[in-house]
XYZ file of C-alpha atoms in Angstrom:
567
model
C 5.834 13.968 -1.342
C 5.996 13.560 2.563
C 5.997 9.615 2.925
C 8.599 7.911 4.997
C 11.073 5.525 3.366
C 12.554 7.477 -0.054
C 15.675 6.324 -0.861
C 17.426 8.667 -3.687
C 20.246 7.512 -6.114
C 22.627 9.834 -7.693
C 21.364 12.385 -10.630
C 22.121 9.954 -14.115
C 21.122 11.405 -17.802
C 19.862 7.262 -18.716
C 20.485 8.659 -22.400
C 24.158 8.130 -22.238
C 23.940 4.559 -21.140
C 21.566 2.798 -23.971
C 23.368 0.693 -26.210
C 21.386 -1.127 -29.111
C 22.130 -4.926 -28.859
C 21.483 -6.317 -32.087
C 21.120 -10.051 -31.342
C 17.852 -9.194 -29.741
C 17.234 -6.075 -31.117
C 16.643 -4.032 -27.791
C 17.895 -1.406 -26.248
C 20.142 -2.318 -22.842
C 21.896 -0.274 -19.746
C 25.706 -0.890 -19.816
C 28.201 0.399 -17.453
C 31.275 2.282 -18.306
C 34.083 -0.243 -17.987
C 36.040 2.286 -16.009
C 32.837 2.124 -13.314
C 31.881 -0.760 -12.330
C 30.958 -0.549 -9.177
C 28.980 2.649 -9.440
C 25.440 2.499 -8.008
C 24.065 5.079 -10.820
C 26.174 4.612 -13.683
C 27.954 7.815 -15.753
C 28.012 8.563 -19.615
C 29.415 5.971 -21.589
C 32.404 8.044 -23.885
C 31.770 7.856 -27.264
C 34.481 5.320 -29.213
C 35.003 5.868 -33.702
C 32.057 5.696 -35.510
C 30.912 2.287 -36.527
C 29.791 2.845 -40.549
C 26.549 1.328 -41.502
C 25.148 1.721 -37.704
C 22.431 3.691 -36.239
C 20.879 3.154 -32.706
C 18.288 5.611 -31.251
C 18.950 5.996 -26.958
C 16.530 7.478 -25.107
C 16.264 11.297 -24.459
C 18.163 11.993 -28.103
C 16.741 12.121 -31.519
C 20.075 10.518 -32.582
C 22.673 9.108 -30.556
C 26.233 8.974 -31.105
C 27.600 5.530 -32.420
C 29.023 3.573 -30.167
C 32.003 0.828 -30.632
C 30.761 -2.536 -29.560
C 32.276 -5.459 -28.066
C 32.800 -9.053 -29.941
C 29.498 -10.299 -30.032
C 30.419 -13.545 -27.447
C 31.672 -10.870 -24.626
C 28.897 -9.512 -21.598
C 28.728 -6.427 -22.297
C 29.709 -4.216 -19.351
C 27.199 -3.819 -16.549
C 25.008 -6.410 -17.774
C 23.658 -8.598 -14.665
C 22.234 -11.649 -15.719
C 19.900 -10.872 -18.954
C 19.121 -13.622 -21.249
C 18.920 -12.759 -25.019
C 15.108 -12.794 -26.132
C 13.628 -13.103 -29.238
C 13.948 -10.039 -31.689
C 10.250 -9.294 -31.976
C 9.797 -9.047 -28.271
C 9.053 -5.829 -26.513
C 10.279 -6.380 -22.973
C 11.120 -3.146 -22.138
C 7.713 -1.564 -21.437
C 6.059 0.931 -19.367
C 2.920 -0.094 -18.194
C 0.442 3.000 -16.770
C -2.073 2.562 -14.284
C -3.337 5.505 -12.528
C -6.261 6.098 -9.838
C -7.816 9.514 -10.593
C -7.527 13.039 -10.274
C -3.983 12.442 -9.067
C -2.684 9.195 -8.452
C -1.207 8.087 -11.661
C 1.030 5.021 -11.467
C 3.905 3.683 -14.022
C 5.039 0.630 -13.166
C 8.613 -0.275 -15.026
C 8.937 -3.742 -16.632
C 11.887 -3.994 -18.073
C 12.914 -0.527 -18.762
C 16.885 -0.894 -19.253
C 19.575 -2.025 -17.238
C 18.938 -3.622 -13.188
C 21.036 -0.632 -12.144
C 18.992 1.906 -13.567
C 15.952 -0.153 -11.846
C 17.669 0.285 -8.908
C 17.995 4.051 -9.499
C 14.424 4.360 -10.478
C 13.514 2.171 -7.369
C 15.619 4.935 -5.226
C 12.915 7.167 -6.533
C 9.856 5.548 -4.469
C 8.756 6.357 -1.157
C 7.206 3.430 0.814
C 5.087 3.313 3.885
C 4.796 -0.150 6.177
C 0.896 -0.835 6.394
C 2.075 -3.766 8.429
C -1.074 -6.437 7.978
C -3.605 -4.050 6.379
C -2.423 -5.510 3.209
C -0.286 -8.916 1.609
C 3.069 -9.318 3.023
C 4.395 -10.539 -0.646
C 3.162 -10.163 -4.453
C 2.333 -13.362 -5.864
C 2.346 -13.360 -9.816
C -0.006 -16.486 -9.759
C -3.074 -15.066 -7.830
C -6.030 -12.589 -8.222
C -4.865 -9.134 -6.927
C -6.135 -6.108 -5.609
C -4.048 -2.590 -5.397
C -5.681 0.384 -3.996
C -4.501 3.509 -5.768
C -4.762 6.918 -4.172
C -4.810 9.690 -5.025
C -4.560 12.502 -2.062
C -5.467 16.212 -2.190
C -2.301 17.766 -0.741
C -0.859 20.784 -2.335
C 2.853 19.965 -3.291
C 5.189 21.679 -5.776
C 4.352 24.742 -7.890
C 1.203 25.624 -9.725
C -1.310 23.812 -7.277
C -2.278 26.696 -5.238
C -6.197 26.154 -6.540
C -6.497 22.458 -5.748
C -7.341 20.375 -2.517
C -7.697 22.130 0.863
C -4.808 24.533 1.931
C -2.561 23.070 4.545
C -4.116 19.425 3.953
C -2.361 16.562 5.804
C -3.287 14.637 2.291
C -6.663 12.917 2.440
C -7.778 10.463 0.045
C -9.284 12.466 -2.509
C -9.804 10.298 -5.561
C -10.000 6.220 -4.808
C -9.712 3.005 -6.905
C -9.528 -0.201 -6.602
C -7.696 -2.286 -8.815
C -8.604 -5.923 -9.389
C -6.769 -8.072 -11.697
C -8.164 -11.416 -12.106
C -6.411 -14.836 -11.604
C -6.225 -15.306 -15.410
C -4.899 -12.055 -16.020
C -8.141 -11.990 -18.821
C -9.814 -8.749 -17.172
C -9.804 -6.592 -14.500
C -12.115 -4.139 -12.889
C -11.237 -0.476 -11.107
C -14.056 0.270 -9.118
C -13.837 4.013 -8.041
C -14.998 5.066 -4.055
C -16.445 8.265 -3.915
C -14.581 10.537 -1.647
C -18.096 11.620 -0.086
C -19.005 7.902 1.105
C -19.971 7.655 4.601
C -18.097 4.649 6.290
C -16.447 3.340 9.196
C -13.467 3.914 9.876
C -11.674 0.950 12.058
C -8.729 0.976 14.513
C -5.619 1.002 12.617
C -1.835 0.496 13.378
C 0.697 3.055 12.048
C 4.461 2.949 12.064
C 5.584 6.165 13.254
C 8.897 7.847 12.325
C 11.068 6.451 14.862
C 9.555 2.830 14.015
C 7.087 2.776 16.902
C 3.635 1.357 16.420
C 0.709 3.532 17.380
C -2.867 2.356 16.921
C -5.155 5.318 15.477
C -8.758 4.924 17.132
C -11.762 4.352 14.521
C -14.905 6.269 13.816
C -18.432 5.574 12.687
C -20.077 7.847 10.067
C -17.855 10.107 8.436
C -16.505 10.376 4.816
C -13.846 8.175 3.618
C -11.245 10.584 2.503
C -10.885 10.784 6.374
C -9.402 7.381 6.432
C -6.071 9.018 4.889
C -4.561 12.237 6.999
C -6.535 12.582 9.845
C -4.871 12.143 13.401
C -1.976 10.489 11.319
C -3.539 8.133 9.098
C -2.247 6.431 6.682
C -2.650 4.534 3.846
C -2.755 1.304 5.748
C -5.691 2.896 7.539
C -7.524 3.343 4.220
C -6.722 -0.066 3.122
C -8.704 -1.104 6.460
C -11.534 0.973 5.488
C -12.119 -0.596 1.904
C -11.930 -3.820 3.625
C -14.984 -3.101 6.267
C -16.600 -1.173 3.571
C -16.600 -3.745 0.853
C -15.339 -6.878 1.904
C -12.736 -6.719 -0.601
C -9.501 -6.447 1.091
C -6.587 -4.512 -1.281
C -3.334 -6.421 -0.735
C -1.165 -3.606 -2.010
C -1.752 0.091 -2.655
C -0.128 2.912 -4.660
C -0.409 6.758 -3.943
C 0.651 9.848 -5.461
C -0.657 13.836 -5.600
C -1.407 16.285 -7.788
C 1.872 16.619 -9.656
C 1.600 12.811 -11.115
C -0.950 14.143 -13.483
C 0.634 16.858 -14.477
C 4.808 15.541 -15.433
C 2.986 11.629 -16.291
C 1.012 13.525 -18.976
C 3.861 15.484 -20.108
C 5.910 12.431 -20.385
C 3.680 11.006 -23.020
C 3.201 14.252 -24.929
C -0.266 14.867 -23.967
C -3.759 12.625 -23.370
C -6.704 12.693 -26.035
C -9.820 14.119 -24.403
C -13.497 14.882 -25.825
C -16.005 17.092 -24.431
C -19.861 17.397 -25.654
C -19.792 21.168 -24.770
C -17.308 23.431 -24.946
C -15.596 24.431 -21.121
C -15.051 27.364 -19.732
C -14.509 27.175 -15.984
C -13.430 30.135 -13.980
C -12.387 28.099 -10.828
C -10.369 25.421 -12.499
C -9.356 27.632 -15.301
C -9.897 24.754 -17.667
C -10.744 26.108 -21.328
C -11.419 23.482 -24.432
C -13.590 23.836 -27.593
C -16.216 20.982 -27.988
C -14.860 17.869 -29.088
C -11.292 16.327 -29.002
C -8.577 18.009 -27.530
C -4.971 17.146 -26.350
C -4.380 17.896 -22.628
C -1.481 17.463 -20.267
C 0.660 19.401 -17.644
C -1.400 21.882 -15.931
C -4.739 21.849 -18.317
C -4.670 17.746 -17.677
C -4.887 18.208 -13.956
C -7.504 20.971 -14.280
C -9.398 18.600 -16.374
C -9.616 15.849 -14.337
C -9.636 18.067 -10.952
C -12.947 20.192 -12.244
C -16.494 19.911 -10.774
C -18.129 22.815 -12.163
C -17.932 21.545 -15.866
C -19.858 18.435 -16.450
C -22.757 17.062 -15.092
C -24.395 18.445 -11.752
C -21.120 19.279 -10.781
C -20.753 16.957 -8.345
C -18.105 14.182 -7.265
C -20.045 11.222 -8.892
C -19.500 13.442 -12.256
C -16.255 14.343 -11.969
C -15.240 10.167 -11.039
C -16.890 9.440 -14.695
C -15.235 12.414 -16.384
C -11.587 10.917 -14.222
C -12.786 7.312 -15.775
C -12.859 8.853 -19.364
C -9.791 10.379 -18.928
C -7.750 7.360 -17.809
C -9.232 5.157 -20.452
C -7.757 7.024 -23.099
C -4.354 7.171 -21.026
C -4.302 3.603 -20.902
C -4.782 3.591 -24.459
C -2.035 6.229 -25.125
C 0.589 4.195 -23.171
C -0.729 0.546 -25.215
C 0.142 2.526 -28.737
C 3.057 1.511 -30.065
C 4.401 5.606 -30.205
C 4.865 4.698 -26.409
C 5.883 1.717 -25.830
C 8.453 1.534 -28.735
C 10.211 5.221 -27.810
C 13.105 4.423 -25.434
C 13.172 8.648 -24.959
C 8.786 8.165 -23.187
C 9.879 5.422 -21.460
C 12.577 7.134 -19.259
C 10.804 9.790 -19.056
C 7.479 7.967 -17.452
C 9.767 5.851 -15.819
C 11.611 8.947 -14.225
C 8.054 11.120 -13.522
C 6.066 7.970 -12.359
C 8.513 6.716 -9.780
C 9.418 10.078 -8.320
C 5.508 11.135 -7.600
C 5.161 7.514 -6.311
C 4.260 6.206 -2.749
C 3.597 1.988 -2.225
C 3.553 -0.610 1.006
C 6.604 -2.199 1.382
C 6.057 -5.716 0.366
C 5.712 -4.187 -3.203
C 8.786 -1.383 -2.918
C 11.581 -3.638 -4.644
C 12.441 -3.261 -8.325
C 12.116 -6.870 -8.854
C 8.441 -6.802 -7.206
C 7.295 -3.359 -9.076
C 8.415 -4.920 -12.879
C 6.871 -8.502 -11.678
C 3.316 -5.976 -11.105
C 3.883 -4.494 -14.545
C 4.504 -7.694 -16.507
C 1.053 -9.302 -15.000
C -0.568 -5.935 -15.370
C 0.260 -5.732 -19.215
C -1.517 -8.925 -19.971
C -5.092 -7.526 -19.631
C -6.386 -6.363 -22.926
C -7.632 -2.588 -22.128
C -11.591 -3.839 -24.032
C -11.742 -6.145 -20.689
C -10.765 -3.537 -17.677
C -13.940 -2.527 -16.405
C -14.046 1.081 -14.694
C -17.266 0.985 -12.493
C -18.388 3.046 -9.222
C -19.496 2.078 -6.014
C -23.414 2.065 -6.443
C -24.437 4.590 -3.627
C -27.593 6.467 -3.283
C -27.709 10.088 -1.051
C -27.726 9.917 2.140
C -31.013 10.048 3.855
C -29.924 10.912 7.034
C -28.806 14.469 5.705
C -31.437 17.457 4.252
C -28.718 19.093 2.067
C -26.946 16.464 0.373
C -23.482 16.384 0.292
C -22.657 12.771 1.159
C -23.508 9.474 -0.631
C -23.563 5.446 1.317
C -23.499 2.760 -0.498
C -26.955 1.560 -1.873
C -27.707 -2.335 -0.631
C -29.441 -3.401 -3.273
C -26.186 -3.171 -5.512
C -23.422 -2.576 -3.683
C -22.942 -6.123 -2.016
C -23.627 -8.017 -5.453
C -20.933 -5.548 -7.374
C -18.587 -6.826 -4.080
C -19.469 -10.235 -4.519
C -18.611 -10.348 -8.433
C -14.823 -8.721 -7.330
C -14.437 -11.000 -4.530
C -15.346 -14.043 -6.747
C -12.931 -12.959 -10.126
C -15.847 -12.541 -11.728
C -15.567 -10.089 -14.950
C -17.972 -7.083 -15.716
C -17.001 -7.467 -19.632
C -17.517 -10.877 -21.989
C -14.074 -12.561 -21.970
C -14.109 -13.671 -25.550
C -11.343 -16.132 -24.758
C -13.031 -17.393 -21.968
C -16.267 -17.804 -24.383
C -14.586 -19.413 -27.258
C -12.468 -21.669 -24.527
C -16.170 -22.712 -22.268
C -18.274 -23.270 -25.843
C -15.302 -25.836 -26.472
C -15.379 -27.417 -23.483
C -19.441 -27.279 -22.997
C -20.111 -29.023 -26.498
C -17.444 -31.726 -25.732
C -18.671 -32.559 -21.901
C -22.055 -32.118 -21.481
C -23.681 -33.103 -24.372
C -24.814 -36.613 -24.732
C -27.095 -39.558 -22.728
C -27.248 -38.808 -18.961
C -27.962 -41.360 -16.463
C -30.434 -40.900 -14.080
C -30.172 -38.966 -10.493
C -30.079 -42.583 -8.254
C -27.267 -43.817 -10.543
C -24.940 -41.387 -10.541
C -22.700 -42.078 -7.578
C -20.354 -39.239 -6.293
C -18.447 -38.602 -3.174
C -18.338 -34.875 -1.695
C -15.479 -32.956 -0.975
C -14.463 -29.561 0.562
C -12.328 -27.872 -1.254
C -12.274 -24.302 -0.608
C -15.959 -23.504 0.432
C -17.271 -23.005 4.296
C -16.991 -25.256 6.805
C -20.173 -27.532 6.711
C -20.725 -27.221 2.990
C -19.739 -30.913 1.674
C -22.615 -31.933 4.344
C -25.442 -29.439 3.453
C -24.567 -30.634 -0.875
C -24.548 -33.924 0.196
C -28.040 -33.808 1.687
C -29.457 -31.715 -0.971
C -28.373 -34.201 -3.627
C -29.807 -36.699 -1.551
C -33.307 -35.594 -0.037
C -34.233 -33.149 -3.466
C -31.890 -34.024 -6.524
C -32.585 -37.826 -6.152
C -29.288 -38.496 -6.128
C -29.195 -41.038 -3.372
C -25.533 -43.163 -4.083
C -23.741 -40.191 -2.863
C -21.823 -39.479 0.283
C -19.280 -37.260 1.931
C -15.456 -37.890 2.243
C -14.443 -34.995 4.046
C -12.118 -31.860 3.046
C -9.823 -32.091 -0.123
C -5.864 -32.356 0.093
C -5.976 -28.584 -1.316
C -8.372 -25.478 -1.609
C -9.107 -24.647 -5.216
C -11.163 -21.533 -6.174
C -12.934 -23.728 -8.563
C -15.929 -26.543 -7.895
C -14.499 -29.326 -10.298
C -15.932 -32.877 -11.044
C -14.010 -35.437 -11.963
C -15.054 -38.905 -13.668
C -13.643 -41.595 -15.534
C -14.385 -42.093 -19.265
C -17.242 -44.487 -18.330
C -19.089 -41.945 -16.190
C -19.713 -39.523 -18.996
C -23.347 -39.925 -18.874
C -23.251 -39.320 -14.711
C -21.462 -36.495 -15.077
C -23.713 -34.828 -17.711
C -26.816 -35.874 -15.490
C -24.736 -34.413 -12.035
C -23.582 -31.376 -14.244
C -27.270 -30.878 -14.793
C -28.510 -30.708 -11.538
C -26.262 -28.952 -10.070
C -25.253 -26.261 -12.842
C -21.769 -26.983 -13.524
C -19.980 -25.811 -16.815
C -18.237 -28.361 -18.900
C -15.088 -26.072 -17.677
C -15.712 -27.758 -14.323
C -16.009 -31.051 -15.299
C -12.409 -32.893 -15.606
C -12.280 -36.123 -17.508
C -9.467 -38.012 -15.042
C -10.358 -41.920 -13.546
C -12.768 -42.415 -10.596
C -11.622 -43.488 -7.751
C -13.814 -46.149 -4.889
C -16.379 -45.295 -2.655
C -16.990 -46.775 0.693
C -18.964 -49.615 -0.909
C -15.824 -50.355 -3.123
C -17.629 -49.266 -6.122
C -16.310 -46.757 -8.754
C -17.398 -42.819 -7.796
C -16.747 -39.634 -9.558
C -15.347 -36.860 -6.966
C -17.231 -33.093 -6.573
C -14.931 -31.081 -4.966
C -16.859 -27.870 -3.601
C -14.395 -24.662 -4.354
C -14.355 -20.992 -2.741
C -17.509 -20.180 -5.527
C -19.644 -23.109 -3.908
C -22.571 -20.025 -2.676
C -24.800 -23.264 -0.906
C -26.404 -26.143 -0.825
C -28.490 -26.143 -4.473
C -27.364 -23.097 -5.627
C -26.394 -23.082 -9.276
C -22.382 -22.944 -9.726
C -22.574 -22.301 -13.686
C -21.580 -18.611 -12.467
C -24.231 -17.113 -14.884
C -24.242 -14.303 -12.603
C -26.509 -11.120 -13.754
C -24.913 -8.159 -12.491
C -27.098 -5.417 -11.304
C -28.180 -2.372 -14.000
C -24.936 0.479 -12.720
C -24.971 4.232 -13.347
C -21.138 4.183 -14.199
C -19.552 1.731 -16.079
C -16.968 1.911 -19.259
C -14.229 0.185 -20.528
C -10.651 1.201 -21.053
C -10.941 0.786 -25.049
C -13.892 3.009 -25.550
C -13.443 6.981 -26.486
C -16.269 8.549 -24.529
C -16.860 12.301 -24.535
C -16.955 14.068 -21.091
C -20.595 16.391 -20.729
């Protein structure tokens, strides 16, 4: 790839430096004794045979024996790892990729932090300056926008993309994770969606800003390439498109697909029909197949197979396909083969392009270790819900259609999950049956102060006269904003207010996940008051905060646990 900002590290075979500790039972990077100070480390030399002892090292079927030190020594080139349990699995690969081409492996753990640091020489970065977070937080809802561009690099790609493309963005997703790390949702953007494009700032070569003019009405895959664009400018454009601004992104081309799928020894694919395609060159019976290298990318990269051949099919085919890659890299043949993991680690990082804030080893494992806590039967692929555009006779472009589009934006703004948590269900059936059932006072006894915690300016005013002039809930009043934002609307009440907090609850649709048994504190009477605090999910005064949201009826949507078959 072309990006600015790849660092490379020295040529290393990782094989030679994998050493078997058996107090925690993984495998770990050590230097040679005689190398400290070497960036990239070199083979380790094998010492006499250690009788009883086998380790397996990644990229051999069996590695030499190696002598070890006394058990109380560091080992050599270990930098500050603590001994974990023996049944953990720390060292995992964790793939997420975004389509036709941008497949992403994010290393958590994989050996050593000097092979990280190798493996981080591999990534390119580009500065997107404010178009996304300056930092990764491992405590908050997320959103990475993964790319994947149509420009023709290395050998074999000749009948993809456009020839002599700058590298548009082809295939689109954004990745949510949620706060709770329960679910997630990657909602594809068609390539053909007509958008705005705004102003954006790009750092050039030489480190000078230059700000790239906007346009109205063209497709997005213009937001990347054009006039110098780049992937801060598409960032931009997801944010006035859907309101949902990515805070980090992640980019690659067409040879991610092919060496990723190589890496893992091929993806499991199914197809209704069987496919013959002159143009992609793609031939599989009907049924299941095994693809990767070359016949992965021309699976995912065809539009003449499936459907009506157009780009809406071909994002549901790319949806299939990285369900069951997901589900490759969660088997345990992956994750527990030191010999895949360099491999992805190797392939993934050197077809890889991120923003800055996220280009550190430290950050890129910290993404992997909250990405690998989302059980694949919650990650939601959906599309953008568009409809053709009217303004055109011959379609070729899509915009996005208003009666969906803003409410599937609203449910990813508002870490709100497409699939049935079953934790969260178990965890709010617990709570409910505990907190809201029972007596309940009546509206003009429950007394309750107002607070803004999180919602827009004005809202602990327009609640408080809503409880007061239609819920009959007239010892109420309004203290102002909260010490904090929470995303949350909580109430919190004393033991003794249990029945006004069912009866508030009641009126004003709160879960019993909302309501926090705590003490009450004085009103401005100097009577005892439970506390509402309005959060960012308060939607206005009398609006139900339960969050029984009903999500519209979509075209698209799958999960990363089912096996679908491509038709």
């Amino acid at each position: 790839m072309d990006a600015q900002g790849r660092g490379r590290a020295d040529d290393v075979d990782p094989a030679d430096q994998w050493v078997l500790n058996p107090r925690t039972g993984e495998y770990e990077l050590r230097l040679s004794p005689s190398a400290p100070e070497s960036p990239v480390p070199g083979p380790r030399t094998e010492g006499p045979r250690a009788t009883g002892r086998r380790t397996t090292a990644p990229g051999r079927e069996v590695p030499p024996q190696r002598r070890r030190p006394e058990p109380e020594a560091p080992a050599p080139g270990r930098r500050g790892r603590r001994p974990e349990k023996k049944k953990s699995r720390g060292k995992r690969v964790l793939l997420w990729t975004g389509g036709s081409m941008a497949f992403v492996v994010l290393v958590a753990g994989v050996g050593g932090y000097v092979y990280l640091k190798h493996l981080e020489g591999n990534v390119s970065t580009t500065d997107v300056g404010t178009a996304g977070s300056s930092s990764f937080k491992k405590d908050e809802a997320f959103n990475i926008l993964i790319i994947g561009t149509d420009k023709r690099t290395g050998e074999g790609n000749e009948g993809y993309g456009d020839k002599g493309s700058a590298g548009h963005a082809d295939t689109n997703i954004l990745l949510h994770v949620a706060e709770d790390r329960s679910n997630a949702t990657a909602l594809s953007i068609p390539r053909d969606l007509i958008v705005d494009i705004p102003d954006c700032e790009t750092t050039q070569e030489d480190g000078t800003k230059k700000v790239i003019p906007g346009t109205s009405g063209v497709r997005f895959n213009q937001s990347l390439g054009d006039f110098g664009r780049d992937a801060g400018c598409t960032m931009r454009t997801v944010a006035e498109t859907t309101g949902i601004k990515p805070d980090h992104f992640m980019m690659a081309d067409f040879n991610a697909v092919k060496t990723l799928t190589t890496a893992v020894d091929g993806v499991d694919v199914c197809v209704e029909h069987a496919v013959d395609d002159p143009k992609s060159h793609l031939k599989l019976p009907a049924g299941e197949s095994k693809v990767e290298g070359e016949q992965a990318l021309a699976f995912v990269r065809t539009r003449h197979a499936f459907g009506n051949e157009g780009d809406l099919d071909r994002i549901k085919v790319q949806q299939q396909f990285l369900g069951s890659l997901m589900r490759k890299m969660a088997s345990g043949d992956t994750l527990t083969s030191p010999t895949k993991l360099v491999k992805l680690a190797e392939a993934a990082t050197k077809a890889l392009t991120v923003d800055s804030a996220i280009g550190k080893v430290g950050t890129l494992k910290d993404i992997a270790l909250e990405l690998k806590k989302v059980p694949t039967k919650n990650i939601t692929f959906t599309t953008v819900p568009v409809i053709d555009n009217p303004a055109e006779k011959v379609k070729a472009t899509v915009v996005v259609n208003e009666a969906k589009g803003p409410q599937v934006f609203d449910m990813i703004k508002n870490d709100i999950s497409f699939t049935e948590v079953e934790q969260q269900k178990k965890k709010e059936k617990a709570a409910v049956a505990a907190r809201l059932k029972g007596e309940k006072s009546e509206p003009g006894e429950v007394r309750v102060r107002v607070m803004n915690g999180g919602a827009p300016a004005g809202s602990a005013q327009q609640e408080l006269a809503y409880l007061q002039t239609q819920a009959g809930v007239s010892k109420s009043e309004n203290a102002g904003n909260a010490p904090a934002d929470i995303a949350k609307t909580t109430l919190e009440y004393a033991p003794d207010q249990a029945d006004q907090a069912r009866a508030l609850a009641e009126i004003l649709g709160l879960t019993g996940a909302a309501m926090k048994p705590g003490e009450s504190v004085t009103n401005s009477q100097g009577l005892p008051t439970m506390t509402l605090t309005l959060g960012k999910d308060f939607k206005g005064a009398g609006v139900k905060l339960d969050g029984s949201v009903k999500k519209p009826d979509l075209d698209t949507e799958s999960t990363a646990d089912q096996k679908l078959c491509a038709s």
